[in-house]
Structure formats: structure tokens, C-alpha cells
């Protein structure tokens, strides 16, 4: 039981408020750890996009920055310089007085190494958990999933973040894999609560993932919770109807086995 509660606690833990700029991408995009009043900047959305791009693309060139922020447009030097200066003020300074967004030298753009993001944290924890086994590895996967708050890059304007499609796909793939792996590991340990929570965390980011729904179905069946199994099956059915797609063959077969098996067992 102690092992079970340790993984569940890691899955549901709230992160501490950072004291330095920290970019959140695994859900609604935002920058935490700014000084008071900074979030009210009238250009906050644009500055958040600048920070998100810089944290994911260290060591990039001016041309790459221009193409990300103003795709296909000729960029006025003044507009770029004004935006970078504003971002530098917004992100603030380190305790030694130097800015978290250093002046551009030799055409190389990048944030100070102290500035990080949830995606970098996720990857580190994911690697630790994925390549390990046992309780510590499962806790690492749980800590990675605890960083997920929704679909990556949620809450952004459709006309912005034209550069992020490959990042979104990479993040979604990793989240799905981590959630599936942890759900199956905890299911094997009969830790049904943590297994269900792992799948649910993944579904927050990828609500259409049938792989994670199948994990959820297996967990509910293993714990004897037929009501939750049927409710989850209805939820997936409604979602597929909404999306105009058929369920995957594997999903149909699994549900048939689990529901029929349960009926046979209780007949």
C-alpha cells in the first residue's frame, strides 16, 4: 500500500511556485516566476510566445527567430529590437543584475540557462522512468505526468505559434507513451488507483487516445468496477461520434471481451 500511495502522490503533486522565469508548455502556455505585475503586460501573449520559442530553440539565429515570429514577412529591424527589449524587461534580471534574456551576441538568440520549461523536466523524468524499473522508476514517470495540465500549447491564438506543430506532436507522443507505460506497470502491481490516474493524466492532453482508453478499460475491469468501465466506454463512444470516426478494432475487441466476460462471470 505504501508503494501505491507513493506513485499516486507523485501523480497528483502540485509543483512549487518558481522564483525565476519558468515556461509551461504542457497545457496552457504561460511563463511563471515573473515579478509582480509582469503578467498584466499588454503584450503578454506575444512575449509568452517569444519565451516559449527561445526556451525550445536555444542558439538559434535572427533569421530563424524572424521566421517564427513573422512567418513569410519581411521584418523591420526596429520591430524586432523593440520586441526583444520588451521581452528582456518582462523576463527580468538574475540576482546578480544580468538579464534572463541576455543581449544578442554574434547573432545567437537564447535565454539564460537558469530559465527552463516543463517539457525539459518532463523529458528528463520520462527518460529516468522509461529506462528504469521498480518503484523509483514509476515515481519518475508519475512526476513527469504530474507536469501535464492539458493539451500542449493550449490556449493559444490560431494565428500564432505557426512554428510549434512538430513540438506538439513530439510532446503528445511522449505523454501518451509515459501514461500508457505507467498505467500498465501499476496495473501489473494491482495498484488500480494509480493506474487509472496515469491514464487519466494522459487523456487530459490527448482526449482522443484510444490506447489510453483501453488502459482505463483494463483497470476498471481488473478492479471489478463495471459501472466505471461502462461509463468510460460511453465517453469514448460519444467522443468518436463527435469526431466522426470509428473505434479502433483493438478497442472493439477489448470491450467485447471485458463486458461479455463480466456478464458471463455474473450470470
CSV table of C-alpha atoms in Angstrom, one decimal:
chain,number,residue,atom,x,y,z
A,1,UNK,CA,0.0,0.0,0.0
A,2,UNK,CA,2.9,2.3,0.7
A,3,UNK,CA,4.2,1.8,-2.8
A,4,UNK,CA,0.7,2.5,-4.2
A,5,UNK,CA,0.3,5.8,-2.3
A,6,UNK,CA,3.8,7.0,-3.3
A,7,UNK,CA,3.0,6.7,-7.0
A,8,UNK,CA,-0.4,8.3,-6.6
A,9,UNK,CA,1.1,11.1,-4.5
A,10,UNK,CA,3.6,11.8,-7.3
A,11,UNK,CA,0.9,11.9,-9.9
A,12,UNK,CA,-1.2,14.4,-8.0
A,13,UNK,CA,1.6,16.6,-6.6
A,14,UNK,CA,1.4,20.3,-7.2
A,15,UNK,CA,4.7,22.0,-8.3
A,16,UNK,CA,6.1,24.7,-6.2
A,17,UNK,CA,5.9,28.3,-7.5
A,18,UNK,CA,9.2,29.1,-9.2
A,19,UNK,CA,11.2,32.1,-8.3
A,20,UNK,CA,12.8,32.5,-11.7
A,21,UNK,CA,11.1,32.5,-15.2
A,22,UNK,CA,9.8,29.1,-16.0
A,23,UNK,CA,7.9,28.3,-19.2
A,24,UNK,CA,4.9,25.9,-19.1
A,25,UNK,CA,4.0,24.3,-22.4
A,26,UNK,CA,2.3,21.0,-21.3
A,27,UNK,CA,-1.2,22.6,-21.2
A,28,UNK,CA,-1.9,26.3,-21.3
A,29,UNK,CA,1.2,28.2,-22.3
A,30,UNK,CA,2.4,30.6,-19.7
A,31,UNK,CA,5.5,32.0,-18.0
A,32,UNK,CA,5.7,31.7,-14.3
A,33,UNK,CA,8.2,33.2,-11.9
A,34,UNK,CA,8.0,36.8,-13.1
A,35,UNK,CA,7.9,39.8,-10.8
A,36,UNK,CA,4.6,41.2,-9.6
A,37,UNK,CA,2.6,43.0,-12.3
A,38,UNK,CA,4.5,41.4,-15.1
A,39,UNK,CA,1.6,39.2,-16.1
A,40,UNK,CA,-0.5,42.3,-16.8
A,41,UNK,CA,1.7,43.5,-19.7
A,42,UNK,CA,-0.5,44.4,-22.6
A,43,UNK,CA,1.7,42.3,-24.9
A,44,UNK,CA,1.8,39.3,-22.6
A,45,UNK,CA,0.6,36.9,-25.2
A,46,UNK,CA,3.3,37.9,-27.7
A,47,UNK,CA,6.0,37.9,-25.0
A,48,UNK,CA,4.9,34.4,-23.9
A,49,UNK,CA,5.4,33.2,-27.4
A,50,UNK,CA,8.9,34.7,-27.6
A,51,UNK,CA,9.8,33.0,-24.3
A,52,UNK,CA,8.3,29.7,-25.5
A,53,UNK,CA,10.2,29.8,-28.8
A,54,UNK,CA,13.5,30.8,-27.1
A,55,UNK,CA,13.3,28.1,-24.4
A,56,UNK,CA,12.8,25.4,-27.1
A,57,UNK,CA,15.3,26.8,-29.7
A,58,UNK,CA,18.5,27.8,-27.8
A,59,UNK,CA,21.3,29.0,-30.0
A,60,UNK,CA,19.1,30.0,-32.9
A,61,UNK,CA,19.7,32.7,-35.5
A,62,UNK,CA,18.0,36.0,-36.1
A,63,UNK,CA,16.5,34.6,-39.3
A,64,UNK,CA,15.0,31.7,-37.5
A,65,UNK,CA,13.6,34.0,-34.9
A,66,UNK,CA,12.1,36.3,-37.6
A,67,UNK,CA,10.5,33.3,-39.5
A,68,UNK,CA,9.0,32.0,-36.2
A,69,UNK,CA,7.5,35.3,-35.1
A,70,UNK,CA,6.7,36.9,-38.5
A,71,UNK,CA,6.4,33.9,-40.9
A,72,UNK,CA,6.8,34.8,-44.5
A,73,UNK,CA,7.1,38.6,-43.8
A,74,UNK,CA,10.0,41.0,-44.2
A,75,UNK,CA,11.0,42.1,-40.8
A,76,UNK,CA,11.9,45.6,-39.8
A,77,UNK,CA,15.0,45.6,-37.5
A,78,UNK,CA,13.3,48.2,-35.3
A,79,UNK,CA,10.2,45.9,-34.7
A,80,UNK,CA,12.5,43.0,-33.8
A,81,UNK,CA,14.7,45.1,-31.5
A,82,UNK,CA,11.7,46.6,-29.8
A,83,UNK,CA,10.1,43.2,-29.2
A,84,UNK,CA,13.4,41.7,-27.8
A,85,UNK,CA,13.9,44.7,-25.5
A,86,UNK,CA,10.4,44.3,-24.2
A,87,UNK,CA,10.9,40.6,-23.6
A,88,UNK,CA,14.1,41.3,-21.8
A,89,UNK,CA,12.4,43.7,-19.4
A,90,UNK,CA,9.5,41.4,-18.9
A,91,UNK,CA,11.6,38.4,-18.0
A,92,UNK,CA,13.6,40.5,-15.6
A,93,UNK,CA,17.1,40.1,-14.1
A,94,UNK,CA,19.0,37.5,-12.2
A,95,UNK,CA,20.1,38.2,-8.6
A,96,UNK,CA,23.4,39.5,-10.0
A,97,UNK,CA,21.6,42.0,-12.1
A,98,UNK,CA,22.2,40.4,-15.5
A,99,UNK,CA,19.1,39.7,-17.6
A,100,UNK,CA,17.4,36.3,-18.1
A,101,UNK,CA,17.4,37.2,-21.8
A,102,UNK,CA,21.0,38.2,-22.5
A,103,UNK,CA,21.8,40.7,-25.2
A,104,UNK,CA,22.2,39.0,-28.5
A,105,UNK,CA,25.8,38.4,-29.3
A,106,UNK,CA,27.1,37.1,-32.7
A,107,UNK,CA,23.6,36.7,-33.9
A,108,UNK,CA,22.8,33.9,-31.5
A,109,UNK,CA,19.5,34.0,-29.6
A,110,UNK,CA,18.9,32.2,-26.3
A,111,UNK,CA,17.7,32.5,-22.7
A,112,UNK,CA,20.0,32.2,-19.7
A,113,UNK,CA,20.5,28.5,-18.7
A,114,UNK,CA,18.6,29.2,-15.5
A,115,UNK,CA,15.4,29.6,-17.4
A,116,UNK,CA,13.8,26.2,-18.1
A,117,UNK,CA,10.4,24.7,-19.0
A,118,UNK,CA,8.1,21.8,-18.0
A,119,UNK,CA,8.9,20.0,-21.3
A,120,UNK,CA,12.6,19.8,-20.4
A,121,UNK,CA,11.7,18.5,-17.0
A,122,UNK,CA,9.2,16.0,-18.4
A,123,UNK,CA,11.8,14.6,-20.8
A,124,UNK,CA,14.4,14.1,-18.0
A,125,UNK,CA,11.9,12.3,-15.7
A,126,UNK,CA,10.4,10.3,-18.7
A,127,UNK,CA,13.9,9.0,-19.6
A,128,UNK,CA,14.6,8.1,-16.0
A,129,UNK,CA,11.3,6.2,-15.6
A,130,UNK,CA,11.3,4.6,-19.0
A,131,UNK,CA,14.8,3.2,-18.8
A,132,UNK,CA,14.4,2.0,-15.2
A,133,UNK,CA,12.2,-0.4,-13.3
A,134,UNK,CA,10.7,-0.7,-9.9
A,135,UNK,CA,9.1,1.9,-7.6
A,136,UNK,CA,11.6,4.8,-8.2
A,137,UNK,CA,11.2,4.5,-12.0
A,138,UNK,CA,7.4,4.5,-11.6
A,139,UNK,CA,7.6,7.6,-9.4
A,140,UNK,CA,9.7,9.4,-12.1
A,141,UNK,CA,7.1,8.6,-14.7
A,142,UNK,CA,4.4,9.8,-12.3
A,143,UNK,CA,6.3,13.1,-11.7
A,144,UNK,CA,6.6,13.6,-15.4
A,145,UNK,CA,2.8,13.1,-15.9
A,146,UNK,CA,2.1,15.5,-13.0
A,147,UNK,CA,3.5,18.2,-15.2
A,148,UNK,CA,0.8,17.7,-17.8
A,149,UNK,CA,-2.1,20.1,-17.4
A,150,UNK,CA,-3.8,19.6,-20.8
A,151,UNK,CA,-3.1,19.6,-24.5
A,152,UNK,CA,0.4,21.0,-25.2
A,153,UNK,CA,0.3,24.7,-26.2
A,154,UNK,CA,-3.4,25.1,-25.2
A,155,UNK,CA,-5.0,28.5,-25.0
A,156,UNK,CA,-3.0,30.0,-28.0
A,157,UNK,CA,-4.5,32.0,-30.8
A,158,UNK,CA,-4.9,30.1,-34.1
A,159,UNK,CA,-2.9,32.8,-35.9
A,160,UNK,CA,0.1,32.4,-33.6
A,161,UNK,CA,2.7,29.7,-32.8
A,162,UNK,CA,2.9,28.7,-36.5
A,163,UNK,CA,6.3,27.1,-35.6
A,164,UNK,CA,5.1,24.6,-33.0
A,165,UNK,CA,3.4,21.7,-34.9
A,166,UNK,CA,6.3,19.3,-34.7
A,167,UNK,CA,6.8,20.1,-31.0
A,168,UNK,CA,3.1,19.4,-30.2
A,169,UNK,CA,3.3,16.0,-31.9
A,170,UNK,CA,6.5,15.1,-30.1
A,171,UNK,CA,5.0,16.1,-26.7
A,172,UNK,CA,1.8,14.3,-27.3
A,173,UNK,CA,3.6,11.1,-28.4
A,174,UNK,CA,5.8,11.2,-25.2
A,175,UNK,CA,2.9,11.9,-22.9
A,176,UNK,CA,0.8,9.1,-24.4
A,177,UNK,CA,3.8,6.7,-24.1
A,178,UNK,CA,4.5,7.7,-20.4
A,179,UNK,CA,0.9,7.4,-19.4
A,180,UNK,CA,0.4,4.0,-21.1
A,181,UNK,CA,3.7,2.7,-19.6
A,182,UNK,CA,2.8,3.8,-16.1
A,183,UNK,CA,-0.8,2.6,-16.3
A,184,UNK,CA,0.4,-0.9,-17.4
A,185,UNK,CA,3.1,-1.1,-14.7
A,186,UNK,CA,0.7,-0.1,-11.9
A,187,UNK,CA,-2.0,-2.4,-13.3
A,188,UNK,CA,0.5,-5.3,-13.1
A,189,UNK,CA,1.1,-4.3,-9.4
A,190,UNK,CA,-2.7,-4.2,-8.9
A,191,UNK,CA,-2.4,-0.6,-8.0
A,192,UNK,CA,-5.6,0.3,-9.7
A,193,UNK,CA,-6.0,3.9,-8.4
A,194,UNK,CA,-2.5,5.0,-9.7
A,195,UNK,CA,-3.1,3.1,-13.0
A,196,UNK,CA,-6.4,4.8,-13.6
A,197,UNK,CA,-4.9,8.2,-12.7
A,198,UNK,CA,-1.9,7.7,-15.1
A,199,UNK,CA,-4.3,7.0,-18.0
A,200,UNK,CA,-6.5,10.0,-17.0
A,201,UNK,CA,-3.4,12.3,-16.9
A,202,UNK,CA,-2.6,11.3,-20.4
A,203,UNK,CA,-6.2,11.7,-21.6
A,204,UNK,CA,-6.1,15.3,-20.3
A,205,UNK,CA,-3.5,16.0,-23.0
A,206,UNK,CA,-4.8,13.6,-25.6
A,207,UNK,CA,-8.6,13.1,-25.0
A,208,UNK,CA,-8.9,11.1,-28.2
A,209,UNK,CA,-6.2,8.5,-27.4
A,210,UNK,CA,-7.9,5.0,-27.6
A,211,UNK,CA,-4.6,3.4,-26.3
A,212,UNK,CA,-5.2,5.2,-23.0
A,213,UNK,CA,-8.9,4.4,-23.0
A,214,UNK,CA,-8.0,0.8,-23.4
A,215,UNK,CA,-5.7,1.1,-20.4
A,216,UNK,CA,-8.6,2.6,-18.5
A,217,UNK,CA,-11.0,-0.2,-19.5
A,218,UNK,CA,-8.5,-2.8,-18.3
A,219,UNK,CA,-8.0,-1.0,-15.0
A,220,UNK,CA,-11.8,-0.8,-14.3
A,221,UNK,CA,-12.3,-4.4,-15.3
A,222,UNK,CA,-9.4,-5.6,-13.1
A,223,UNK,CA,-10.8,-3.7,-10.1
A,224,UNK,CA,-14.3,-5.1,-10.7
A,225,UNK,CA,-15.8,-1.6,-11.3
A,226,UNK,CA,-18.2,-2.4,-14.1
A,227,UNK,CA,-20.0,0.9,-13.7
A,228,UNK,CA,-16.8,2.9,-14.4
A,229,UNK,CA,-16.0,0.6,-17.3
A,230,UNK,CA,-19.3,1.2,-19.0
A,231,UNK,CA,-19.1,5.0,-18.3
A,232,UNK,CA,-15.7,5.2,-19.9
A,233,UNK,CA,-16.9,3.1,-22.8
A,234,UNK,CA,-19.8,5.5,-23.3
A,235,UNK,CA,-17.5,8.5,-23.1
A,236,UNK,CA,-15.2,7.1,-25.8
A,237,UNK,CA,-18.3,6.3,-28.0
A,238,UNK,CA,-19.6,9.8,-27.7
A,239,UNK,CA,-16.2,11.3,-28.5
A,240,UNK,CA,-15.8,9.1,-31.6
A,241,UNK,CA,-19.3,10.1,-32.7
A,242,UNK,CA,-18.4,13.7,-32.3
A,243,UNK,CA,-15.1,13.3,-34.2
A,244,UNK,CA,-16.9,11.2,-36.9
A,245,UNK,CA,-14.6,8.2,-36.6
A,246,UNK,CA,-15.0,4.5,-35.9
A,247,UNK,CA,-13.4,3.0,-32.9
A,248,UNK,CA,-10.1,1.0,-33.4
A,249,UNK,CA,-10.5,-2.7,-33.9
A,250,UNK,CA,-8.4,-3.4,-30.8
A,251,UNK,CA,-10.8,-1.2,-28.8
A,252,UNK,CA,-13.9,-3.0,-30.0
A,253,UNK,CA,-12.4,-6.5,-29.3
A,254,UNK,CA,-11.2,-5.5,-25.8
A,255,UNK,CA,-14.6,-4.0,-24.8
A,256,UNK,CA,-16.4,-7.1,-26.1
A,257,UNK,CA,-14.1,-9.3,-24.1
A,258,UNK,CA,-14.3,-7.3,-20.9
A,259,UNK,CA,-18.0,-6.6,-21.0
A,260,UNK,CA,-19.0,-10.1,-22.1
A,261,UNK,CA,-16.5,-11.7,-19.7
A,262,UNK,CA,-18.1,-9.7,-16.9
A,263,UNK,CA,-21.6,-10.7,-17.9
A,264,UNK,CA,-20.6,-14.4,-18.1
A,265,UNK,CA,-18.9,-14.2,-14.7
A,266,UNK,CA,-22.0,-12.7,-13.1
A,267,UNK,CA,-24.6,-14.8,-15.0
